[in-house]
JSON list of C-alpha atoms in Angstrom, two decimals:
[
{"chain": "A", "resi": 579, "resn": "MET", "atom": "CA", "xyz": [58.83, 72.96, 50.87]},
{"chain": "A", "resi": 580, "resn": "THR", "atom": "CA", "xyz": [58.72, 72.89, 46.98]},
{"chain": "A", "resi": 581, "resn": "ARG", "atom": "CA", "xyz": [60.00, 75.91, 45.39]},
{"chain": "A", "resi": 582, "resn": "GLU", "atom": "CA", "xyz": [59.20, 76.92, 41.76]},
{"chain": "A", "resi": 583, "resn": "PRO", "atom": "CA", "xyz": [62.07, 77.25, 39.64]},
{"chain": "A", "resi": 584, "resn": "ALA", "atom": "CA", "xyz": [63.26, 80.89, 39.09]},
{"chain": "A", "resi": 585, "resn": "ALA", "atom": "CA", "xyz": [62.46, 82.43, 35.86]},
{"chain": "A", "resi": 586, "resn": "ILE", "atom": "CA", "xyz": [66.09, 83.18, 34.06]},
{"chain": "A", "resi": 587, "resn": "GLN", "atom": "CA", "xyz": [66.16, 86.64, 32.95]},
{"chain": "A", "resi": 588, "resn": "PRO", "atom": "CA", "xyz": [68.88, 88.48, 31.06]},
{"chain": "A", "resi": 589, "resn": "PRO", "atom": "CA", "xyz": [70.42, 91.37, 32.89]},
{"chain": "A", "resi": 590, "resn": "VAL", "atom": "CA", "xyz": [69.65, 93.73, 30.08]},
{"chain": "A", "resi": 591, "resn": "ALA", "atom": "CA", "xyz": [67.32, 93.79, 27.19]},
{"chain": "A", "resi": 592, "resn": "TYR", "atom": "CA", "xyz": [67.55, 96.01, 23.79]},
{"chain": "A", "resi": 593, "resn": "LEU", "atom": "CA", "xyz": [63.92, 97.49, 23.37]},
{"chain": "A", "resi": 594, "resn": "PRO", "atom": "CA", "xyz": [62.64, 98.95, 20.10]},
{"chain": "A", "resi": 595, "resn": "CYS", "atom": "CA", "xyz": [62.09, 102.59, 20.37]},
{"chain": "A", "resi": 596, "resn": "LYS", "atom": "CA", "xyz": [61.00, 105.91, 18.46]},
{"chain": "A", "resi": 597, "resn": "LEU", "atom": "CA", "xyz": [63.47, 108.77, 18.52]},
{"chain": "A", "resi": 598, "resn": "ASP", "atom": "CA", "xyz": [62.32, 112.52, 18.55]},
{"chain": "A", "resi": 599, "resn": "ASP", "atom": "CA", "xyz": [63.85, 115.30, 16.30]},
{"chain": "A", "resi": 600, "resn": "GLU", "atom": "CA", "xyz": [67.01, 115.54, 18.62]},
{"chain": "A", "resi": 601, "resn": "ASP", "atom": "CA", "xyz": [67.54, 111.61, 18.19]},
{"chain": "A", "resi": 602, "resn": "GLU", "atom": "CA", "xyz": [66.81, 111.19, 22.03]},
{"chain": "A", "resi": 603, "resn": "VAL", "atom": "CA", "xyz": [64.29, 108.36, 23.14]},
{"chain": "A", "resi": 604, "resn": "ASP", "atom": "CA", "xyz": [60.72, 109.62, 22.50]},
{"chain": "A", "resi": 605, "resn": "GLU", "atom": "CA", "xyz": [59.00, 106.42, 23.34]},
{"chain": "A", "resi": 606, "resn": "ILE", "atom": "CA", "xyz": [59.47, 102.50, 23.75]},
{"chain": "A", "resi": 607, "resn": "LEU", "atom": "CA", "xyz": [57.48, 100.89, 21.08]},
{"chain": "A", "resi": 608, "resn": "MET", "atom": "CA", "xyz": [55.08, 98.03, 22.10]},
{"chain": "A", "resi": 609, "resn": "VAL", "atom": "CA", "xyz": [53.00, 95.76, 19.95]},
{"chain": "A", "resi": 610, "resn": "GLN", "atom": "CA", "xyz": [49.13, 95.76, 20.07]},
{"chain": "A", "resi": 611, "resn": "MET", "atom": "CA", "xyz": [48.25, 91.93, 19.96]},
{"chain": "A", "resi": 612, "resn": "ALA", "atom": "CA", "xyz": [45.23, 90.64, 18.07]},
{"chain": "A", "resi": 613, "resn": "ASP", "atom": "CA", "xyz": [43.40, 90.08, 21.55]},
{"chain": "A", "resi": 614, "resn": "GLY", "atom": "CA", "xyz": [44.15, 93.74, 22.44]},
{"chain": "A", "resi": 615, "resn": "ALA", "atom": "CA", "xyz": [46.93, 92.89, 25.11]},
{"chain": "A", "resi": 616, "resn": "VAL", "atom": "CA", "xyz": [49.86, 95.26, 24.86]},
{"chain": "A", "resi": 617, "resn": "ALA", "atom": "CA", "xyz": [53.31, 93.49, 24.58]},
{"chain": "A", "resi": 618, "resn": "LEU", "atom": "CA", "xyz": [56.75, 94.70, 25.44]},
{"chain": "A", "resi": 619, "resn": "MET", "atom": "CA", "xyz": [59.35, 93.33, 22.93]},
{"chain": "A", "resi": 620, "resn": "GLY", "atom": "CA", "xyz": [62.85, 92.74, 24.20]},
{"chain": "A", "resi": 621, "resn": "TYR", "atom": "CA", "xyz": [65.97, 91.25, 22.76]},
{"chain": "A", "resi": 622, "resn": "THR", "atom": "CA", "xyz": [68.85, 89.62, 24.42]},
{"chain": "A", "resi": 623, "resn": "ALA", "atom": "CA", "xyz": [71.56, 90.66, 21.95]},
{"chain": "A", "resi": 624, "resn": "LEU", "atom": "CA", "xyz": [72.07, 93.40, 19.44]},
{"chain": "A", "resi": 625, "resn": "ASP", "atom": "CA", "xyz": [72.27, 90.93, 16.32]},
{"chain": "A", "resi": 626, "resn": "ARG", "atom": "CA", "xyz": [68.90, 89.27, 17.52]},
{"chain": "A", "resi": 627, "resn": "PHE", "atom": "CA", "xyz": [67.42, 92.94, 17.71]},
{"chain": "A", "resi": 628, "resn": "MET", "atom": "CA", "xyz": [68.77, 93.56, 14.25]},
{"chain": "A", "resi": 629, "resn": "ALA", "atom": "CA", "xyz": [67.43, 90.26, 12.89]},
{"chain": "A", "resi": 630, "resn": "CYS", "atom": "CA", "xyz": [64.04, 90.80, 14.54]},
{"chain": "A", "resi": 631, "resn": "CYS", "atom": "CA", "xyz": [63.43, 94.52, 14.12]},
{"chain": "A", "resi": 632, "resn": "GLY", "atom": "CA", "xyz": [65.56, 95.55, 11.24]},
{"chain": "A", "resi": 633, "resn": "ASP", "atom": "CA", "xyz": [69.22, 96.89, 10.99]},
{"chain": "A", "resi": 634, "resn": "ALA", "atom": "CA", "xyz": [67.95, 100.53, 11.22]},
{"chain": "A", "resi": 635, "resn": "HIS", "atom": "CA", "xyz": [65.68, 100.27, 13.95]},
{"chain": "A", "resi": 636, "resn": "PRO", "atom": "CA", "xyz": [66.52, 102.60, 17.00]},
{"chain": "A", "resi": 637, "resn": "TRP", "atom": "CA", "xyz": [66.86, 100.88, 20.38]},
{"chain": "A", "resi": 638, "resn": "VAL", "atom": "CA", "xyz": [67.62, 101.55, 23.92]},
{"chain": "A", "resi": 639, "resn": "LEU", "atom": "CA", "xyz": [69.38, 99.30, 26.38]},
{"chain": "A", "resi": 640, "resn": "TYR", "atom": "CA", "xyz": [67.35, 98.61, 29.36]},
{"chain": "A", "resi": 641, "resn": "GLN", "atom": "CA", "xyz": [68.40, 96.90, 32.60]},
{"chain": "A", "resi": 642, "resn": "THR", "atom": "CA", "xyz": [65.74, 93.96, 33.23]},
{"chain": "A", "resi": 643, "resn": "ALA", "atom": "CA", "xyz": [65.56, 95.05, 36.94]},
{"chain": "A", "resi": 644, "resn": "ASP", "atom": "CA", "xyz": [64.12, 98.59, 35.83]},
{"chain": "A", "resi": 645, "resn": "LEU", "atom": "CA", "xyz": [61.29, 97.15, 33.49]},
{"chain": "A", "resi": 646, "resn": "ALA", "atom": "CA", "xyz": [58.84, 97.67, 36.47]},
{"chain": "A", "resi": 647, "resn": "ASP", "atom": "CA", "xyz": [59.60, 101.44, 36.25]},
{"chain": "A", "resi": 648, "resn": "LEU", "atom": "CA", "xyz": [58.79, 101.29, 32.54]},
{"chain": "A", "resi": 649, "resn": "LYS", "atom": "CA", "xyz": [55.53, 99.24, 33.25]},
{"chain": "A", "resi": 650, "resn": "ALA", "atom": "CA", "xyz": [54.50, 101.96, 35.79]},
{"chain": "A", "resi": 651, "resn": "VAL", "atom": "CA", "xyz": [54.72, 104.61, 33.05]},
{"chain": "A", "resi": 652, "resn": "LYS", "atom": "CA", "xyz": [53.74, 102.80, 29.95]},
{"chain": "A", "resi": 653, "resn": "PRO", "atom": "CA", "xyz": [51.85, 99.73, 31.05]},
{"chain": "A", "resi": 654, "resn": "TYR", "atom": "CA", "xyz": [52.04, 96.22, 29.23]},
{"chain": "A", "resi": 655, "resn": "ASP", "atom": "CA", "xyz": [50.39, 93.12, 29.52]},
{"chain": "A", "resi": 656, "resn": "ALA", "atom": "CA", "xyz": [53.18, 90.60, 28.49]},
{"chain": "A", "resi": 657, "resn": "ALA", "atom": "CA", "xyz": [57.01, 90.65, 27.86]},
{"chain": "A", "resi": 658, "resn": "TYR", "atom": "CA", "xyz": [58.54, 88.67, 25.02]},
{"chain": "A", "resi": 659, "resn": "LEU", "atom": "CA", "xyz": [62.25, 88.11, 24.16]},
{"chain": "A", "resi": 660, "resn": "ASP", "atom": "CA", "xyz": [63.69, 87.61, 20.87]},
{"chain": "A", "resi": 661, "resn": "ILE", "atom": "CA", "xyz": [60.37, 87.58, 19.01]},
{"chain": "A", "resi": 662, "resn": "PRO", "atom": "CA", "xyz": [60.12, 89.29, 15.47]},
{"chain": "A", "resi": 663, "resn": "LEU", "atom": "CA", "xyz": [58.38, 92.64, 15.40]},
{"chain": "A", "resi": 664, "resn": "PRO", "atom": "CA", "xyz": [55.54, 92.65, 12.73]},
{"chain": "A", "resi": 665, "resn": "PRO", "atom": "CA", "xyz": [57.03, 93.46, 9.37]},
{"chain": "A", "resi": 666, "resn": "GLN", "atom": "CA", "xyz": [55.20, 96.81, 8.97]},
{"chain": "A", "resi": 667, "resn": "MET", "atom": "CA", "xyz": [56.89, 97.93, 12.27]},
{"chain": "A", "resi": 668, "resn": "ARG", "atom": "CA", "xyz": [60.69, 96.87, 11.31]},
{"chain": "A", "resi": 669, "resn": "LEU", "atom": "CA", "xyz": [63.14, 99.67, 9.86]},
{"chain": "A", "resi": 670, "resn": "MET", "atom": "CA", "xyz": [65.51, 98.37, 7.22]},
{"chain": "A", "resi": 671, "resn": "SER", "atom": "CA", "xyz": [68.29, 100.53, 5.89]},
{"chain": "A", "resi": 672, "resn": "SER", "atom": "CA", "xyz": [69.04, 98.36, 3.04]},
{"chain": "A", "resi": 673, "resn": "ASP", "atom": "CA", "xyz": [66.02, 99.24, 1.18]},
{"chain": "A", "resi": 674, "resn": "GLY", "atom": "CA", "xyz": [64.85, 102.56, 2.83]},
{"chain": "A", "resi": 675, "resn": "GLY", "atom": "CA", "xyz": [62.42, 101.25, 5.27]},
{"chain": "A", "resi": 676, "resn": "SER", "atom": "CA", "xyz": [59.85, 98.39, 5.28]}
]
């Protein structure tokens, strides 16, 4: 019996989010791809998150085992790790926002 290699997933991922007026998580941000697909962007370490999303971007730490629950509430077509957010979505404190 031949087995497919298991996909290696980190135990947690930093997800870009939007905060409400009380600084609570309002929504997990997703990226609309050119083909219309929706992508969840996750980051395996905080320094990678900051490099890819900006140093002022809010984030939430999610257990990867719980991502199916997120997908049930806010569907997405694909999930990517450690890929830079589009520049217009990044928040930088050093320049007051991008």
